[in-house]
Coordinates of C-alpha atoms in Angstrom, one line a residue:
Chain A
M9 CA -2.5 10.6 31.2
A10 CA -6.0 10.6 29.7
E11 CA -5.8 9.5 26.1
E12 CA -6.9 12.2 23.7
L13 CA -8.1 10.8 20.4
I14 CA -9.4 13.0 17.5
L15 CA -10.5 11.5 14.2
L16 CA -10.5 13.7 11.1
D17 CA -12.7 12.0 8.7
F18 CA -15.5 12.3 6.1
W19 CA -18.6 10.3 6.7
P20 CA -18.9 8.2 3.4
S21 CA -15.2 7.4 3.2
M22 CA -14.5 3.7 3.0
F23 CA -11.1 4.5 4.4
G24 CA -12.5 6.5 7.3
I25 CA -15.0 3.7 8.1
R26 CA -12.0 1.3 8.6
V27 CA -10.7 3.5 11.4
R28 CA -14.1 4.1 12.9
I29 CA -14.7 0.3 13.0
A30 CA -11.2 -0.3 14.5
L31 CA -11.8 2.3 17.2
A32 CA -15.3 0.8 18.0
E33 CA -13.9 -2.7 18.1
K34 CA -11.4 -1.6 20.7
G35 CA -14.1 0.3 22.7
L36 CA -12.2 3.6 22.4
K37 CA -13.9 7.0 22.9
Y38 CA -12.8 9.6 20.4
E39 CA -13.8 13.0 19.1
Y40 CA -15.2 12.7 15.5
R41 CA -14.7 15.7 13.2
D42 CA -16.3 15.5 9.8
E43 CA -14.2 17.5 7.3
D44 CA -15.5 19.7 4.5
L45 CA -13.2 18.3 1.8
S46 CA -13.7 21.5 -0.4
N47 CA -12.5 23.6 2.6
K48 CA -10.2 21.5 4.7
S49 CA -9.6 22.4 8.3
P50 CA -6.3 24.0 9.4
L51 CA -5.9 20.9 11.7
L52 CA -6.1 18.5 8.8
L53 CA -3.6 20.5 6.7
Q54 CA -1.3 20.6 9.7
M55 CA -1.6 17.0 10.7
N56 CA -1.3 15.5 7.2
P57 CA 0.8 18.0 5.3
V58 CA 2.0 15.5 2.8
H59 CA -1.3 14.1 1.4
K60 CA -3.8 16.5 3.0
K61 CA -6.3 13.7 3.1
I62 CA -8.6 12.1 5.6
P63 CA -8.7 9.9 7.7
V64 CA -6.1 11.2 10.2
L65 CA -6.0 10.0 13.8
V66 CA -4.6 12.5 16.2
H67 CA -3.5 10.7 19.3
N68 CA -2.3 13.0 22.2
G69 CA -1.4 15.7 19.6
K70 CA 0.5 13.4 17.2
S71 CA -0.9 12.4 13.9
V72 CA -1.1 9.0 12.2
C73 CA -2.2 9.0 8.5
E74 CA -3.3 6.5 5.9
S75 CA -6.2 4.2 6.9
T76 CA -4.4 0.8 7.0
I77 CA -1.4 2.3 8.9
I78 CA -3.9 3.8 11.4
V79 CA -5.7 0.5 11.9
E80 CA -2.4 -1.3 12.5
Y81 CA -1.4 1.5 14.9
I82 CA -4.6 1.2 16.8
D83 CA -4.2 -2.6 17.0
E84 CA -0.6 -2.3 18.3
V85 CA -1.3 0.4 20.9
W86 CA -4.5 -1.2 22.2
H87 CA -3.4 -4.8 21.8
D88 CA -5.3 -6.3 24.7
K89 CA -8.8 -6.1 23.3
S90 CA -10.2 -7.5 20.0
P91 CA -6.9 -8.2 18.1
L92 CA -7.3 -7.3 14.4
L93 CA -4.1 -8.9 13.1
P94 CA -3.2 -12.5 13.8
S95 CA -0.2 -13.0 16.2
D96 CA 1.6 -15.5 13.8
P97 CA 3.9 -13.7 11.4
Y98 CA 2.8 -15.9 8.4
Q99 CA -0.9 -15.3 9.1
R100 CA -0.2 -11.6 9.5
S101 CA 1.5 -11.5 6.1
Q102 CA -1.5 -13.2 4.5
A103 CA -3.9 -10.7 6.2
R104 CA -1.8 -7.8 5.0
F105 CA -1.8 -9.3 1.5
W106 CA -5.6 -9.2 1.3
V107 CA -5.8 -5.7 2.7
D108 CA -3.3 -4.6 0.1
F109 CA -5.3 -6.4 -2.6
I110 CA -8.4 -4.5 -1.6
D111 CA -6.5 -1.2 -1.6
K112 CA -5.0 -1.8 -5.0
K113 CA -8.1 -3.1 -6.7
L114 CA -11.5 -2.2 -5.3
Y115 CA -11.5 1.6 -4.9
D116 CA -10.6 2.3 -8.5
A117 CA -13.0 -0.3 -10.0
G118 CA -15.8 0.8 -7.7
R119 CA -15.3 4.4 -8.7
R120 CA -15.5 3.6 -12.3
T121 CA -18.9 1.9 -11.9
W122 CA -20.5 5.4 -11.3
R123 CA -18.0 7.8 -12.8
T124 CA -18.0 6.3 -16.3
T125 CA -20.5 5.2 -18.9
G126 CA -20.8 2.8 -21.9
E127 CA -17.9 0.4 -22.4
E128 CA -15.8 1.8 -19.7
Q129 CA -18.6 1.2 -17.2
E130 CA -19.1 -2.3 -18.4
T131 CA -15.4 -3.1 -17.9
A132 CA -15.6 -1.6 -14.4
K133 CA -18.6 -3.8 -13.5
K134 CA -16.8 -6.9 -14.8
E135 CA -13.8 -6.0 -12.8
I136 CA -15.6 -5.4 -9.5
I137 CA -17.3 -8.8 -9.8
E138 CA -13.9 -10.5 -10.6
I139 CA -12.3 -8.8 -7.6
L140 CA -15.2 -9.8 -5.3
K141 CA -15.1 -13.3 -6.6
V142 CA -11.4 -13.6 -5.6
L143 CA -12.3 -12.3 -2.2
E144 CA -15.2 -14.7 -1.9
E145 CA -12.9 -17.6 -2.6
Q146 CA -10.6 -16.3 0.1
L147 CA -13.5 -16.1 2.5
G148 CA -14.6 -19.6 1.8
D149 CA -17.0 -21.0 4.4
K150 CA -15.6 -18.9 7.2
P151 CA -18.0 -16.4 8.9
F152 CA -15.4 -13.7 8.6
F153 CA -12.1 -13.2 6.7
G154 CA -10.4 -13.3 10.2
G155 CA -12.0 -16.7 10.8
E156 CA -14.5 -17.0 13.7
S157 CA -14.0 -13.4 14.7
L158 CA -13.3 -10.5 12.5
G159 CA -9.9 -9.2 11.6
I160 CA -8.2 -6.5 9.6
V161 CA -9.4 -7.8 6.2
D162 CA -13.0 -7.5 7.4
V163 CA -12.4 -4.0 8.7
S164 CA -10.7 -3.0 5.4
L165 CA -13.5 -4.4 3.2
I166 CA -16.6 -3.4 5.1
G167 CA -16.5 0.3 4.2
Y168 CA -17.1 -0.7 0.6
S169 CA -20.3 -2.6 1.4
C170 CA -22.1 0.8 2.1
W171 CA -21.2 1.7 -1.5
F172 CA -22.5 -1.5 -3.1
Y173 CA -26.0 -0.1 -3.4
A174 CA -24.7 2.9 -5.3
Y175 CA -22.5 0.8 -7.6
E176 CA -25.4 -1.6 -8.3
T177 CA -28.0 1.1 -8.9
L178 CA -25.9 3.4 -11.0
G179 CA -24.2 0.5 -12.9
N180 CA -27.5 -1.5 -13.2
F181 CA -26.1 -4.8 -12.1
S182 CA -26.4 -7.1 -9.0
I183 CA -23.4 -7.9 -6.8
G184 CA -25.5 -10.3 -4.8
A185 CA -26.5 -12.4 -7.8
E186 CA -22.8 -12.9 -8.6
C187 CA -21.2 -12.9 -5.2
P188 CA -23.8 -14.1 -2.6
K189 CA -21.2 -15.0 0.0
I190 CA -19.9 -11.5 0.1
I191 CA -23.4 -10.2 0.7
G192 CA -23.9 -12.8 3.4
W193 CA -20.6 -11.7 5.0
A194 CA -21.6 -8.0 4.8
E195 CA -24.9 -8.8 6.6
R196 CA -23.1 -10.7 9.3
C197 CA -20.8 -7.7 9.8
S198 CA -23.7 -5.3 9.9
N199 CA -25.3 -7.4 12.7
K200 CA -22.3 -6.6 15.0
E201 CA -22.9 -3.6 17.2
S202 CA -19.5 -2.0 16.4
F203 CA -20.5 -2.1 12.7
S204 CA -24.2 -1.2 12.8
K205 CA -23.5 1.9 14.9
T206 CA -20.6 3.0 12.6
L207 CA -21.6 2.2 9.0
P208 CA -23.4 4.9 7.1
D209 CA -26.7 4.1 5.4
S210 CA -26.3 2.8 1.9
K211 CA -29.1 5.0 0.6
K212 CA -27.4 8.1 2.1
V213 CA -24.2 7.1 0.3
F214 CA -26.2 6.7 -2.9
G215 CA -27.5 10.2 -2.5
F216 CA -24.0 11.5 -2.0
V217 CA -22.8 9.7 -5.1
Q218 CA -25.7 11.2 -7.1
E219 CA -24.6 14.7 -5.9
L220 CA -21.0 13.9 -7.2
R221 CA -22.4 12.8 -10.5
K222 CA -24.4 16.0 -10.9
K223 CA -21.3 18.1 -10.1
S224 CA -19.4 16.1 -12.8
G225 CA -22.1 16.7 -15.4
L226 CA -23.0 12.9 -15.4
E227 CA -26.7 13.5 -14.4
Chain B
M190 CA 14.0 -28.0 10.8
A191 CA 16.4 -26.3 8.4
E192 CA 14.9 -23.2 7.0
E193 CA 14.3 -23.3 3.2
L194 CA 14.2 -19.9 1.6
I195 CA 13.7 -19.3 -2.1
L196 CA 13.4 -15.8 -3.6
L197 CA 11.6 -15.5 -6.9
D198 CA 12.8 -12.2 -8.3
F199 CA 14.1 -10.2 -11.3
W200 CA 17.5 -8.5 -10.9
P201 CA 16.7 -4.8 -11.7
S202 CA 13.4 -4.8 -9.7
M203 CA 13.4 -2.1 -7.0
F204 CA 10.9 -4.2 -5.2
G205 CA 13.0 -7.3 -5.4
I206 CA 16.0 -5.3 -4.1
R207 CA 14.1 -4.5 -0.9
V208 CA 13.7 -8.1 -0.1
R209 CA 17.4 -9.0 -1.0
I210 CA 18.6 -6.2 1.3
A211 CA 16.3 -7.3 4.1
L212 CA 17.6 -10.9 3.8
A213 CA 21.2 -9.7 3.6
E214 CA 20.7 -7.5 6.7
K215 CA 19.4 -10.5 8.6
G216 CA 22.3 -12.6 7.4
L217 CA 19.9 -15.2 5.9
K218 CA 21.0 -17.7 3.2
Y219 CA 18.5 -18.2 0.4
E220 CA 18.2 -19.6 -3.1
Y221 CA 17.9 -16.8 -5.6
R222 CA 15.9 -17.5 -8.8
D223 CA 15.8 -14.8 -11.5
E224 CA 12.5 -15.0 -13.4
D225 CA 12.0 -14.5 -17.1
L226 CA 9.0 -12.1 -16.9
S227 CA 8.0 -12.9 -20.4
N228 CA 7.9 -16.6 -19.6
K229 CA 7.1 -16.9 -15.9
S230 CA 8.0 -20.1 -14.0
P231 CA 5.3 -22.5 -12.9
L232 CA 6.5 -21.9 -9.3
L233 CA 5.9 -18.1 -9.6
L234 CA 2.4 -18.7 -11.0
Q235 CA 1.7 -21.2 -8.3
M236 CA 3.1 -19.1 -5.5
N237 CA 1.5 -15.8 -6.5
P238 CA -1.7 -16.8 -8.4
V239 CA -3.4 -13.4 -7.7
H240 CA -0.8 -11.0 -9.0
K241 CA 1.6 -13.3 -10.8
K242 CA 4.4 -10.9 -9.9
I243 CA 7.9 -10.9 -8.4
P244 CA 9.2 -10.7 -5.7
V245 CA 7.9 -13.8 -3.9
L246 CA 9.5 -15.3 -0.9
V247 CA 8.9 -19.0 -0.5
H248 CA 9.6 -20.0 3.1
N249 CA 9.4 -23.7 3.9
G250 CA 7.0 -24.1 0.9
K251 CA 4.7 -21.2 1.8
S252 CA 4.7 -18.0 -0.1
V253 CA 4.7 -14.4 1.0
C254 CA 4.0 -11.8 -1.8
E255 CA 4.3 -8.0 -2.2
S256 CA 7.7 -6.5 -1.3
T257 CA 6.8 -4.4 1.8
I258 CA 4.8 -7.3 3.2
I259 CA 7.7 -9.6 2.7
V260 CA 10.1 -7.2 4.4
E261 CA 7.8 -6.9 7.4
Y262 CA 7.5 -10.7 7.4
I263 CA 11.3 -11.2 7.4
D264 CA 11.6 -8.6 10.2
E265 CA 9.0 -10.3 12.3
V266 CA 10.3 -13.9 11.9
W267 CA 14.0 -13.0 12.3
H268 CA 13.5 -10.3 14.9
D269 CA 16.7 -10.8 16.9
K270 CA 19.1 -9.3 14.4
S271 CA 19.1 -5.9 12.7
P272 CA 15.5 -4.8 13.4
L273 CA 14.1 -2.9 10.4
L274 CA 11.0 -1.5 12.1
P275 CA 11.1 0.5 15.3
S276 CA 9.6 -1.2 18.4
D277 CA 7.5 1.8 19.4
P278 CA 4.0 1.8 17.7
Y279 CA 4.1 5.5 16.9
Q280 CA 7.6 5.3 15.3
R281 CA 6.4 2.2 13.4
S282 CA 3.4 4.1 12.0
Q283 CA 5.7 6.9 10.8
A284 CA 8.1 4.4 9.1
R285 CA 5.2 2.7 7.4
F286 CA 3.9 6.1 6.3
W287 CA 7.1 6.9 4.4
V288 CA 7.3 3.4 2.9
D289 CA 3.8 3.9 1.7
F290 CA 4.7 7.4 0.4
I291 CA 7.6 5.9 -1.7
D292 CA 5.3 3.1 -3.0
K293 CA 2.5 5.5 -4.0
K294 CA 4.7 8.2 -5.6
L295 CA 8.2 7.1 -6.8
Y296 CA 7.7 4.2 -9.1
D297 CA 5.2 5.9 -11.3
A298 CA 7.1 9.2 -11.6
G299 CA 10.4 7.4 -12.2
R300 CA 8.9 5.3 -14.9
R301 CA 7.6 8.4 -16.7
T302 CA 11.1 9.9 -16.9
W303 CA 12.1 7.3 -19.4
R304 CA 8.8 6.1 -20.9
T305 CA 7.6 9.5 -22.0
T306 CA 8.8 12.5 -24.0
G307 CA 8.2 16.2 -24.2
E308 CA 5.9 17.8 -21.7
E309 CA 4.9 14.6 -20.0
Q310 CA 8.6 13.9 -19.4
E311 CA 9.2 17.4 -18.0
T312 CA 6.3 16.9 -15.6
A313 CA 7.7 13.5 -14.5
K314 CA 11.1 15.1 -13.8
K315 CA 9.6 17.9 -11.8
E316 CA 7.6 15.3 -9.9
I317 CA 10.5 13.1 -9.0
I318 CA 12.5 16.0 -7.7
E319 CA 9.5 17.1 -5.6
I320 CA 9.1 13.6 -4.2
L321 CA 12.8 13.3 -3.4
K322 CA 12.8 16.8 -1.8
V323 CA 10.0 15.7 0.6
L324 CA 12.1 12.6 1.4
E325 CA 15.2 14.7 1.9
E326 CA 13.4 16.9 4.4
Q327 CA 12.3 13.7 6.2
L328 CA 15.9 12.5 6.2
G329 CA 17.2 15.8 7.7
D330 CA 20.7 15.4 9.1
K331 CA 20.3 11.8 10.1
P332 CA 22.7 9.3 8.3
F333 CA 19.8 7.0 7.5
F334 CA 16.0 7.3 7.5
G335 CA 16.1 4.8 10.4
G336 CA 18.4 7.1 12.4
E337 CA 21.9 6.0 13.2
S338 CA 21.2 2.6 11.7
L339 CA 19.1 1.8 8.6
G340 CA 15.5 0.8 8.8
I341 CA 12.6 -0.2 6.5
V342 CA 12.4 3.3 4.8
D343 CA 16.0 2.9 3.7
V344 CA 15.4 -0.6 2.6
S345 CA 12.4 0.5 0.6
L346 CA 14.0 3.5 -1.1
I347 CA 17.5 2.1 -1.9
G348 CA 16.3 0.0 -4.9
Y349 CA 15.4 3.2 -6.7
S350 CA 19.0 4.6 -6.4
C351 CA 20.2 2.1 -9.0
W352 CA 17.7 3.6 -11.4
F353 CA 18.7 7.2 -10.8
Y354 CA 21.4 7.1 -13.4
A355 CA 18.8 5.8 -16.0
Y356 CA 16.3 8.5 -15.0
E357 CA 19.0 11.3 -15.2
T358 CA 20.5 10.2 -18.4
L359 CA 17.3 9.5 -20.3
G360 CA 15.6 12.5 -18.8
N361 CA 18.6 14.8 -19.1
F362 CA 18.5 16.2 -15.6
S363 CA 20.5 15.9 -12.4
I364 CA 19.0 14.5 -9.2
G365 CA 22.3 15.2 -7.3
A366 CA 22.1 18.9 -8.2
E367 CA 18.6 19.2 -6.7
C368 CA 18.8 16.6 -3.9
P369 CA 22.4 16.3 -2.7
K370 CA 21.4 14.8 0.6
I371 CA 19.6 11.9 -1.1
I372 CA 22.7 11.2 -3.1
G373 CA 24.8 11.3 0.0
W374 CA 22.4 8.9 1.7
A375 CA 22.6 6.5 -1.2
E376 CA 26.4 6.5 -1.1
R377 CA 26.3 5.8 2.6
C378 CA 24.0 2.9 2.0
S379 CA 26.2 1.6 -0.8
N380 CA 29.2 1.5 1.5
K381 CA 27.4 -1.1 3.7
E382 CA 28.3 -4.6 2.8
S383 CA 24.7 -5.8 2.7
F384 CA 23.9 -3.2 0.1
S385 CA 27.1 -3.2 -2.0
K386 CA 26.9 -7.0 -2.5
T387 CA 23.1 -6.7 -3.4
L388 CA 22.5 -3.6 -5.5
P389 CA 22.7 -4.1 -9.3
D390 CA 25.1 -1.8 -11.2
S391 CA 23.5 1.5 -12.3
K392 CA 25.0 1.2 -15.8
K393 CA 23.6 -2.3 -16.1
V394 CA 20.1 -1.0 -15.1
F395 CA 20.5 1.8 -17.7
G396 CA 21.3 -0.8 -20.4
F397 CA 18.1 -2.7 -19.3
V398 CA 16.0 0.4 -19.5
Q399 CA 17.4 1.2 -23.0
E400 CA 16.3 -2.3 -24.1
L401 CA 12.8 -1.6 -22.8
R402 CA 12.8 1.7 -24.7
K403 CA 13.8 0.0 -27.9
K404 CA 11.0 -2.6 -27.5
S405 CA 8.5 0.3 -26.9
G406 CA 9.7 2.1 -30.1
L407 CA 11.1 5.0 -28.0
E408 CA 14.7 4.6 -29.4

């Protein structure tokens, strides 16, 4: 049976980017459907009735929801090419720990760099640098979090790198000055074909964030 | 080599209970160390330097942190007995979805049933019933979320059942009246030896919550 893969997504989503990168790494063809989040498609509501959120991967009519769960699903089903999780259980647990760390910390702190002002914004900026410094320490001198080749931690973090320009510009601070290794890592990722063809342009993300700020009365 | 397993935990923790149940299901012997969370042990700080939280499983000197990651690790290392995750990738993704749903929704709503008052408390009560109704629908007429035998969703949810009595008494509402299937499921779990020997007494958890309320000036 031919595999039918549909991805319900929204282009600037760091969560959707994870899935797009995982699919690209595995060399899988899929139909991409960009959702209007203010008017969600009947398919999205049907396929993710609990959270009603993107990304959703529809594989032969059955849905998988939540970005990290989708990435693990892709890695398990198409396990022959470009493994994203290590095969050793202990190494797997450590990779999952860092993905979970990114999920628990980075989205919220990042959002506050452009959604807030004054003291709240200063706190968010400090937090994001602290979080990235912890990740930098974890990266060490390896080219990727996965070691010589990329793994699930790289896939999970890279979506944020397209937002760095918006965080920095709207928060008036420099991630690169504080965390040069993270910037070096993001550049190495961007040089890979699966990433360069998938990642949205930072300036386009910035424009999107500015629109959101206008709608919230922040600009 | 003899396996050395140490669990750093805190007895009423619904997250710690997950790990205790998983270890019991696998028939593994381990050293249990109850932490004083107001004066954490040097081992806890050393083994979980990022979050400094229980539970932590120390396996032959190496730490695994975050309850769901620990449960998956246990299932992967000791895969011959009592599998907790299905072997089929799609079924695995669905089990992970429900564990993630419990993690994202239940702790926070449960906490607000006893930490808040007035309108906020009423909202929390409504929320917890809504969450449990979604889970009830997912359980359907199966004895366990895992089907005929228990799985990772059962292991992830059961720790909350010891807190139901505290939620109900301090929130003045009945979970059983609204979600009888969840109560039936919790009773079925409690009848299993691995659970009955592991789960803390609901009245003892209630006493613990009352102490917390006193410390916060709520009683």
